[in-house]
Coordinates of C-alpha atoms in Angstrom, one line a residue:
M14 CA 73.9 -45.2 43.1
R15 CA 75.6 -48.0 41.2
S16 CA 74.3 -51.5 41.4
P17 CA 76.5 -54.2 42.9
S18 CA 77.6 -55.2 39.4
R19 CA 78.8 -51.7 38.7
S20 CA 80.7 -51.5 41.9
A21 CA 82.3 -54.8 41.1
R22 CA 84.0 -53.1 38.1
R23 CA 86.4 -51.4 40.4
F24 CA 86.8 -54.1 43.0
L25 CA 87.1 -57.3 40.9
P26 CA 90.9 -56.8 40.4
F27 CA 91.3 -56.1 44.1
A28 CA 89.4 -59.1 45.2
W29 CA 91.2 -61.4 42.7
L30 CA 94.6 -60.2 43.7
L31 CA 93.8 -60.3 47.4
A32 CA 92.9 -63.9 47.0
C33 CA 96.2 -64.6 45.2
A34 CA 98.1 -62.7 47.9
I35 CA 96.6 -64.9 50.6
G36 CA 97.3 -68.0 48.6
I37 CA 100.9 -67.2 47.7
G38 CA 101.7 -65.2 50.8
L39 CA 103.7 -62.6 48.8
V40 CA 102.7 -59.6 46.7
A41 CA 105.2 -57.5 44.8
C42 CA 104.0 -53.9 45.2
K43 CA 105.1 -51.1 42.9
T44 CA 105.9 -47.8 44.5
L45 CA 105.2 -44.2 43.3
P46 CA 108.3 -42.2 42.2
D47 CA 110.0 -39.7 44.5
V48 CA 109.5 -36.2 43.0
D49 CA 112.5 -34.0 43.8
P50 CA 111.2 -30.4 44.3
D51 CA 114.8 -29.0 44.5
V52 CA 115.8 -29.7 40.8
P53 CA 116.6 -26.3 39.2
A54 CA 114.2 -25.3 36.5
K55 CA 115.4 -24.5 33.0
A56 CA 114.8 -21.0 31.8
T57 CA 111.8 -21.6 29.6
P58 CA 109.4 -24.6 29.1
T59 CA 109.2 -26.3 25.7
I60 CA 106.2 -25.1 23.8
A61 CA 105.1 -26.8 20.6
T62 CA 102.8 -25.5 17.9
A63 CA 101.2 -27.0 14.8
K64 CA 104.4 -26.0 12.9
G65 CA 106.9 -27.5 15.4
T66 CA 108.7 -26.5 18.6
L67 CA 109.1 -22.8 19.2
P68 CA 112.6 -21.4 19.6
Q69 CA 113.4 -20.6 23.2
Q70 CA 113.1 -16.8 22.6
Q71 CA 109.7 -17.1 21.0
A72 CA 108.6 -19.6 23.7
S73 CA 109.7 -17.2 26.4
A74 CA 107.8 -14.3 24.8
L75 CA 104.6 -16.3 24.4
A76 CA 104.8 -17.4 28.1
A77 CA 105.3 -13.9 29.2
K78 CA 102.3 -12.7 27.2
R79 CA 99.9 -15.5 28.2
W80 CA 101.0 -15.7 31.8
A81 CA 101.5 -12.0 32.5
N82 CA 98.5 -11.8 34.9
A83 CA 99.3 -15.0 36.8
S84 CA 99.5 -14.9 40.6
S85 CA 102.7 -17.1 40.6
D86 CA 105.6 -17.9 38.3
L87 CA 103.8 -20.2 35.9
K88 CA 106.8 -20.3 33.6
T89 CA 109.0 -21.9 36.3
L90 CA 106.2 -24.3 37.3
A91 CA 105.8 -25.3 33.6
A92 CA 109.5 -25.9 33.2
L93 CA 109.7 -28.0 36.4
E94 CA 106.7 -30.0 35.3
E95 CA 108.3 -30.6 31.9
Q96 CA 111.5 -31.8 33.6
A97 CA 109.5 -34.2 35.8
T98 CA 107.4 -35.6 32.9
G99 CA 109.4 -35.0 29.7
V100 CA 106.2 -33.8 28.0
P101 CA 106.1 -30.4 26.3
L102 CA 103.4 -27.8 26.3
I103 CA 101.2 -27.3 23.2
A104 CA 100.0 -23.8 22.2
G105 CA 97.0 -22.6 20.2
N106 CA 94.1 -24.5 21.6
R107 CA 90.5 -23.8 22.6
V108 CA 89.3 -25.6 25.8
T109 CA 85.6 -25.7 26.8
L110 CA 84.6 -26.8 30.3
L111 CA 81.7 -29.2 30.5
F112 CA 79.9 -30.0 33.7
D113 CA 77.9 -33.2 34.5
G114 CA 76.6 -35.9 32.2
P115 CA 73.7 -34.3 30.2
A116 CA 75.7 -31.3 29.0
T117 CA 78.7 -33.4 28.1
M118 CA 76.6 -36.0 26.2
R119 CA 74.9 -33.3 24.2
E120 CA 78.3 -31.9 23.1
M121 CA 79.8 -35.3 22.4
M122 CA 76.8 -36.5 20.3
A123 CA 76.7 -33.2 18.4
A124 CA 80.4 -33.6 17.5
A125 CA 79.9 -37.2 16.5
R126 CA 76.9 -36.3 14.3
A127 CA 79.2 -33.8 12.4
A128 CA 82.0 -36.4 11.9
T129 CA 83.0 -36.9 8.2
S130 CA 86.2 -39.0 8.6
S131 CA 86.7 -40.9 11.9
I132 CA 85.4 -41.3 15.5
N133 CA 87.8 -42.9 18.0
L134 CA 86.1 -43.6 21.4
E135 CA 87.8 -44.9 24.5
T136 CA 85.9 -45.4 27.7
Y137 CA 86.0 -47.4 30.9
I138 CA 82.2 -48.0 31.0
F139 CA 79.8 -48.2 28.0
D140 CA 76.4 -49.2 29.4
A141 CA 73.5 -50.8 27.5
D142 CA 71.0 -48.3 28.9
E143 CA 69.2 -45.4 27.4
I144 CA 72.2 -43.1 27.0
G145 CA 74.4 -46.0 25.9
N146 CA 71.9 -47.1 23.2
Q147 CA 71.5 -43.6 21.9
F148 CA 75.3 -43.3 21.6
A149 CA 75.6 -46.8 20.0
D150 CA 72.8 -45.9 17.5
L151 CA 74.7 -42.7 16.6
L152 CA 78.0 -44.5 16.1
I153 CA 76.3 -47.2 13.9
E154 CA 74.7 -44.5 11.8
K155 CA 78.0 -42.8 11.3
Q156 CA 79.7 -46.1 10.4
R157 CA 77.0 -46.6 7.8
Q158 CA 77.7 -43.2 6.4
G159 CA 81.3 -44.2 5.8
V160 CA 82.9 -42.7 8.9
A161 CA 85.6 -45.0 10.4
V162 CA 84.4 -45.7 14.0
N163 CA 86.8 -47.4 16.4
V164 CA 85.8 -48.2 20.0
M165 CA 87.8 -49.4 23.0
V166 CA 86.0 -50.4 26.2
D167 CA 87.6 -51.8 29.4
A168 CA 86.7 -55.4 30.2
V169 CA 86.0 -54.7 33.9
G170 CA 84.1 -51.6 33.0
A171 CA 82.1 -53.7 30.6
L172 CA 81.2 -56.4 33.1
A173 CA 77.6 -55.3 33.4
T174 CA 77.1 -54.8 29.7
P175 CA 75.7 -57.7 27.7
A176 CA 78.0 -59.0 24.9
A177 CA 75.1 -58.6 22.5
F178 CA 75.2 -54.8 22.9
F179 CA 78.8 -54.8 21.6
D180 CA 78.1 -57.4 19.0
R181 CA 75.4 -55.2 17.4
M182 CA 78.0 -52.4 16.9
R183 CA 80.5 -54.9 15.5
G184 CA 77.8 -56.3 13.1
A185 CA 77.4 -52.7 11.7
G186 CA 81.1 -52.6 10.9
I187 CA 82.4 -50.8 13.9
R188 CA 85.9 -51.9 15.1
L189 CA 85.4 -52.6 18.8
I190 CA 87.8 -54.2 21.2
I191 CA 87.5 -55.1 24.9
F192 CA 90.6 -54.0 26.7
N193 CA 92.4 -56.5 28.9
P194 CA 89.8 -59.3 28.9
V195 CA 88.9 -60.8 32.3
N196 CA 89.1 -64.2 30.8
P197 CA 92.8 -65.0 30.2
A198 CA 92.0 -67.2 27.2
K199 CA 90.8 -64.1 25.4
A200 CA 93.8 -61.9 26.3
R201 CA 95.9 -60.3 23.6
G202 CA 99.5 -60.9 24.7
K203 CA 100.3 -60.6 28.4
W204 CA 97.3 -61.0 30.7
E205 CA 97.2 -58.2 33.3
L206 CA 93.9 -58.3 35.1
N207 CA 94.7 -55.6 37.6
N208 CA 95.8 -53.0 34.9
R209 CA 92.6 -51.3 33.7
N210 CA 92.0 -48.7 31.0
H211 CA 90.3 -46.0 33.0
R212 CA 90.7 -43.3 30.3
K213 CA 87.7 -41.4 28.8
L214 CA 88.4 -40.0 25.4
M215 CA 86.6 -39.3 22.1
V216 CA 88.4 -37.9 19.1
V217 CA 86.3 -36.8 16.1
D218 CA 88.0 -36.3 12.7
G219 CA 91.3 -35.8 14.4
R220 CA 90.2 -32.2 15.1
V221 CA 88.1 -32.2 18.3
A222 CA 88.6 -34.2 21.4
F223 CA 86.7 -34.8 24.6
T224 CA 88.2 -36.1 27.8
G225 CA 87.6 -36.0 31.6
G226 CA 85.7 -38.2 34.1
I227 CA 82.4 -39.1 32.3
N228 CA 81.7 -42.6 31.0
I229 CA 79.0 -43.5 28.4
S230 CA 76.1 -44.3 30.8
S231 CA 72.7 -43.2 32.0
T232 CA 74.3 -43.1 35.5
Y233 CA 75.2 -39.5 34.7
A234 CA 71.7 -38.6 33.4
N235 CA 70.8 -36.9 36.7
S236 CA 72.9 -33.7 36.9
S237 CA 74.2 -32.5 40.3
L238 CA 73.1 -29.2 41.8
F239 CA 76.0 -27.5 40.1
R240 CA 75.0 -23.9 39.3
S241 CA 71.4 -24.7 40.2
R242 CA 69.3 -22.3 42.2
K243 CA 67.9 -25.2 44.2
K244 CA 69.3 -25.9 47.6
P245 CA 70.3 -29.4 48.7
D246 CA 67.3 -29.7 51.0
Q247 CA 65.0 -29.0 48.1
V248 CA 66.0 -32.0 46.0
D249 CA 64.5 -35.5 46.2
S250 CA 67.1 -37.7 47.8
D251 CA 66.0 -40.5 45.5
K252 CA 67.2 -38.5 42.5
V253 CA 70.8 -38.1 43.5
G254 CA 72.8 -36.4 40.7
W255 CA 76.4 -37.0 39.6
R256 CA 78.9 -34.2 39.7
D257 CA 81.5 -34.6 37.1
T258 CA 83.8 -32.5 34.8
H259 CA 84.8 -33.0 31.2
V260 CA 86.6 -30.8 28.6
K261 CA 86.2 -30.3 24.9
I262 CA 89.5 -29.5 23.1
E263 CA 90.2 -28.1 19.7
G264 CA 93.5 -27.3 18.2
P265 CA 97.0 -28.8 18.0
A266 CA 96.7 -30.6 21.3
V267 CA 94.1 -33.0 19.7
A268 CA 97.0 -34.7 17.9
P269 CA 98.7 -36.2 21.0
L270 CA 95.2 -37.2 22.3
Q271 CA 94.6 -39.0 19.0
W272 CA 98.0 -40.6 19.3
S273 CA 97.3 -41.9 22.8
F274 CA 94.3 -43.8 21.4
L275 CA 96.0 -45.3 18.4
D276 CA 99.1 -46.2 20.5
L277 CA 97.0 -48.2 23.0
W278 CA 95.0 -49.8 20.2
V279 CA 98.2 -51.1 18.7
K280 CA 99.4 -52.3 22.1
Q281 CA 96.1 -54.2 22.5
D282 CA 96.6 -55.8 19.1
G283 CA 93.3 -54.4 18.1
G284 CA 93.9 -55.1 14.4
E285 CA 94.4 -52.8 11.4
L286 CA 92.3 -49.7 11.5
P287 CA 90.5 -48.5 8.4
Q288 CA 92.0 -45.8 6.4
A289 CA 91.1 -42.3 7.5
N290 CA 92.8 -38.9 8.0
Y291 CA 93.5 -39.4 11.7
F292 CA 96.1 -36.6 11.8
P293 CA 94.9 -33.7 9.8
T294 CA 96.8 -30.4 9.8
L295 CA 95.7 -28.5 12.9
S296 CA 95.9 -24.8 12.9
P297 CA 95.7 -22.6 16.1
V298 CA 92.1 -22.0 17.1
G299 CA 92.6 -20.5 20.5
D300 CA 95.1 -19.2 23.1
K301 CA 95.2 -22.0 25.6
I302 CA 98.5 -23.8 26.3
I303 CA 98.0 -27.5 27.2
R304 CA 100.1 -30.5 28.4
V305 CA 98.6 -33.9 27.5
L306 CA 99.6 -36.6 30.1
A307 CA 98.7 -40.2 29.2
S308 CA 100.0 -42.6 31.9
D309 CA 100.2 -46.4 31.9
P310 CA 101.3 -49.1 34.4
D311 CA 104.6 -49.8 32.6
H312 CA 106.0 -46.3 33.4
E313 CA 106.1 -43.9 36.3
S314 CA 102.9 -41.8 36.2
D315 CA 103.4 -38.4 34.6
I316 CA 100.1 -37.4 36.0
Y317 CA 101.3 -38.1 39.6
K318 CA 104.6 -36.3 39.0
A319 CA 102.9 -33.2 37.5
L320 CA 100.5 -33.0 40.5
V321 CA 103.2 -33.3 43.1
V322 CA 105.3 -30.7 41.3
A323 CA 102.4 -28.3 41.2
I324 CA 101.5 -28.8 44.8
T325 CA 105.1 -28.4 45.9
E326 CA 105.5 -25.1 43.9
A327 CA 102.1 -23.6 45.0
K328 CA 102.4 -20.0 46.3
T329 CA 98.8 -19.0 47.0
S330 CA 96.2 -21.7 46.6
I331 CA 95.6 -25.5 46.0
H332 CA 92.0 -26.3 45.3
I333 CA 91.4 -30.0 44.6
T334 CA 88.2 -31.8 43.7
S335 CA 88.6 -35.6 44.0
A336 CA 86.0 -38.4 43.6
Y337 CA 88.3 -41.1 45.1
F338 CA 90.9 -39.6 47.4
V339 CA 93.4 -42.1 48.9
P340 CA 96.7 -40.3 48.6
D341 CA 100.2 -41.6 49.2
Q342 CA 102.3 -40.1 51.9
Q343 CA 104.3 -37.9 49.5
I344 CA 101.1 -36.1 48.4
V345 CA 99.9 -35.8 52.1
D346 CA 103.2 -34.3 53.1
A347 CA 103.2 -31.9 50.1
L348 CA 99.7 -30.7 51.0
I349 CA 100.6 -30.1 54.6
A350 CA 103.8 -28.4 53.8
A351 CA 101.9 -26.0 51.5
A352 CA 99.4 -25.2 54.2
K353 CA 102.2 -24.5 56.7
R354 CA 103.8 -22.0 54.3
G355 CA 100.5 -20.1 54.0
V356 CA 99.0 -21.6 50.9
D357 CA 95.2 -21.9 51.0
V358 CA 94.8 -25.7 50.7
R359 CA 91.2 -26.9 50.3
L360 CA 89.9 -30.2 49.2
V361 CA 86.3 -31.0 48.0
L362 CA 85.8 -34.7 48.6
P363 CA 82.7 -37.0 48.5
G364 CA 80.0 -36.6 51.1
V365 CA 77.9 -39.1 49.1
S366 CA 79.9 -41.9 47.4
D367 CA 79.2 -44.9 45.2
H368 CA 82.2 -46.7 46.8
G369 CA 82.1 -46.7 50.6
L370 CA 85.4 -48.7 50.9
I371 CA 87.4 -46.0 49.0
R372 CA 85.7 -43.2 51.0
Y373 CA 86.7 -44.8 54.3
A374 CA 90.2 -45.4 53.1
G375 CA 90.5 -41.7 52.2
Q376 CA 89.1 -40.6 55.5
G377 CA 91.9 -42.4 57.2
F378 CA 94.1 -39.4 56.2
Y379 CA 91.7 -36.8 57.5
D380 CA 93.2 -36.4 60.9
Q381 CA 96.7 -35.9 59.6
L382 CA 95.6 -33.4 56.9
L383 CA 93.3 -31.4 59.2
S384 CA 96.0 -31.2 61.9
G385 CA 98.4 -29.9 59.2
G386 CA 96.2 -27.0 58.2
V387 CA 94.5 -28.6 55.2
R388 CA 90.7 -27.7 55.0
I389 CA 88.4 -30.5 53.9
F390 CA 84.9 -30.1 52.5
E391 CA 82.5 -32.9 51.7
L392 CA 80.1 -32.4 48.8
Q393 CA 76.5 -33.1 49.8
I394 CA 73.6 -34.7 47.9
A395 CA 75.5 -35.3 44.6
V396 CA 77.7 -38.3 44.0
L397 CA 81.1 -36.7 43.3
H398 CA 83.0 -38.2 40.3
A399 CA 85.1 -35.2 39.1
K400 CA 88.9 -35.4 39.1
T401 CA 90.2 -31.8 38.9
A402 CA 92.6 -29.4 40.5
V403 CA 93.4 -25.7 40.1
I404 CA 96.6 -24.4 41.7
D405 CA 97.6 -20.7 42.1
G406 CA 94.6 -19.8 39.9
G407 CA 96.6 -20.6 36.7
W408 CA 97.5 -24.3 36.7
S409 CA 94.6 -26.6 36.1
T410 CA 94.1 -30.3 35.4
I411 CA 91.1 -32.3 34.3
G412 CA 91.0 -36.0 33.5
S413 CA 90.3 -39.6 34.5
A414 CA 92.9 -40.0 37.2
N415 CA 91.8 -40.2 40.8
I416 CA 94.2 -39.3 43.6
D417 CA 94.9 -42.9 44.6
R418 CA 97.4 -45.6 43.9
R419 CA 95.0 -47.5 41.5
S420 CA 95.1 -44.5 39.1
F421 CA 98.8 -43.7 39.5
I422 CA 100.2 -47.3 39.5
H423 CA 97.7 -49.8 38.0
N424 CA 95.6 -48.0 35.5
Y425 CA 95.9 -46.4 32.0
E426 CA 94.8 -42.8 32.7
L427 CA 94.5 -39.6 30.8
N428 CA 94.7 -36.0 32.1
V429 CA 95.2 -32.6 30.5
V430 CA 97.0 -29.7 32.2
V431 CA 95.9 -26.2 31.1
V432 CA 98.3 -23.5 32.1
D433 CA 96.2 -20.3 31.7
P434 CA 94.9 -17.7 34.3
A435 CA 91.6 -17.2 32.4
F436 CA 90.9 -20.9 32.3
G437 CA 92.0 -21.1 36.0
A438 CA 89.5 -18.4 36.9
A439 CA 86.7 -20.6 35.4
M440 CA 88.0 -23.6 37.3
E441 CA 88.1 -21.5 40.5
S442 CA 84.5 -20.5 39.9
A443 CA 83.5 -24.1 39.5
F444 CA 85.4 -25.0 42.7
N445 CA 83.6 -22.2 44.7
E446 CA 80.3 -23.5 43.3
D447 CA 81.0 -26.9 44.7
L448 CA 81.9 -25.4 48.1
R449 CA 78.4 -24.0 48.2
D450 CA 76.9 -27.5 48.5
S451 CA 79.7 -28.8 50.7
K452 CA 80.0 -29.2 54.4
E453 CA 83.4 -28.5 56.1
V454 CA 84.9 -31.2 58.2
T455 CA 86.6 -29.6 61.3
L456 CA 89.3 -31.3 63.3
E457 CA 87.2 -31.1 66.5
R458 CA 84.2 -32.7 64.8
W459 CA 86.3 -35.3 63.2
R460 CA 88.0 -36.5 66.4
H461 CA 84.5 -37.1 67.8
R462 CA 83.4 -39.5 65.0
P463 CA 82.1 -42.9 66.0
W464 CA 84.5 -45.7 66.7
S465 CA 82.7 -47.9 64.2
D466 CA 83.9 -45.4 61.5
R467 CA 87.5 -45.5 62.8
I468 CA 87.4 -49.3 62.5
K469 CA 86.1 -49.1 58.9
E470 CA 88.8 -46.6 58.0
W471 CA 91.5 -48.9 59.5
M472 CA 90.2 -51.9 57.6
A473 CA 89.9 -49.9 54.3
R474 CA 93.5 -48.6 54.7
L475 CA 94.7 -52.2 54.7
G476 CA 93.8 -52.6 51.1
E477 CA 94.5 -49.0 49.9
Y478 CA 97.3 -50.1 47.5
W479 CA 94.8 -52.2 45.5
I480 CA 91.6 -50.1 45.6

């Protein structure tokens, strides 16, 4: 579990703003966009390649080839999603699923060791622990070898990290900025304490990228029971693992991921970056079609809009794994409507959580969801930190965004959408594996929960906009 200082990383903005609200008596709250499900889809989604945007006829032919075995009309879904977000699909990529911290860290460190030009790292948390120091040592060594290393760490995420840890990297020549400093005197431009950079991204040589839910921290050193032969009752409860998901991406989709890092660096006035080939020519290396969604507090969340469109258009199944699940009413209504039209709607949510307040706020929606036909499962033993969804077996998303207002309104977040039945099958396999170690919450059982829990849910819901 996280120490109190780590928990404070998420709740410091909430506590500060709540104090301001009490003092001022007025808080201007942003709202999430209404997503119109009845907008007619254009014939074919836009598909970009390393050589430019495909003509409509070629895009249609590629979509027909790649999505021929899909259980639903992925072309229509992709076109509707593009209309909602304005972001095109990118073809020709290889996507590798990574589960839990140890496997992900091995892959990221291996890629960093092979770097010859640049390493751009963006993370919410960079801890000065065993894993953090190993990663820092590797980055310092690559900087000494002449690789341009640029690091961006969120200020609230860095609250528990000593300044000396970052100073050591700076002293080795690494460009490192602390995003949105807590101290207003250190802010670059407009001070926005509540807007946090929750993205997790590493781009190496402009050719390979990693993104998902995993921070740079030994917190993730204990894997979950994912694909383990052990049963939950065979594991020492003092060694609770963390269940998370990351992806490794190679191909043309790395370019917009690289752009998202550089764009935010400039917006934070991070200073001039050293010369490097940040945008090499990227040839197709695989057959996966990807949409990169980078959201920020100044615009309506494309991640949110894409999720609502996918849920609304679902024909057979909606399988969501969410670490912090505090949905707005539009998502709740969309999930219930899907269940009522016969879609298999199942959610894997935390049974063990590092943030009790968020868990109680999310549980405040259980009665409504269960009554509407949505099935809810709580993952046991492992601390759930994954943020994934697979819909109709062909539309999948992995990233940093939780299903809550903090992610969709206040944070800088990054998700990728993979529109591919084969990748969707791998996501379904992972979802079913999580179900193995989950316990279903039934409506009858839920309505007999203690009144003390109901009070906690009610109190947590009062602050759901901020948490």
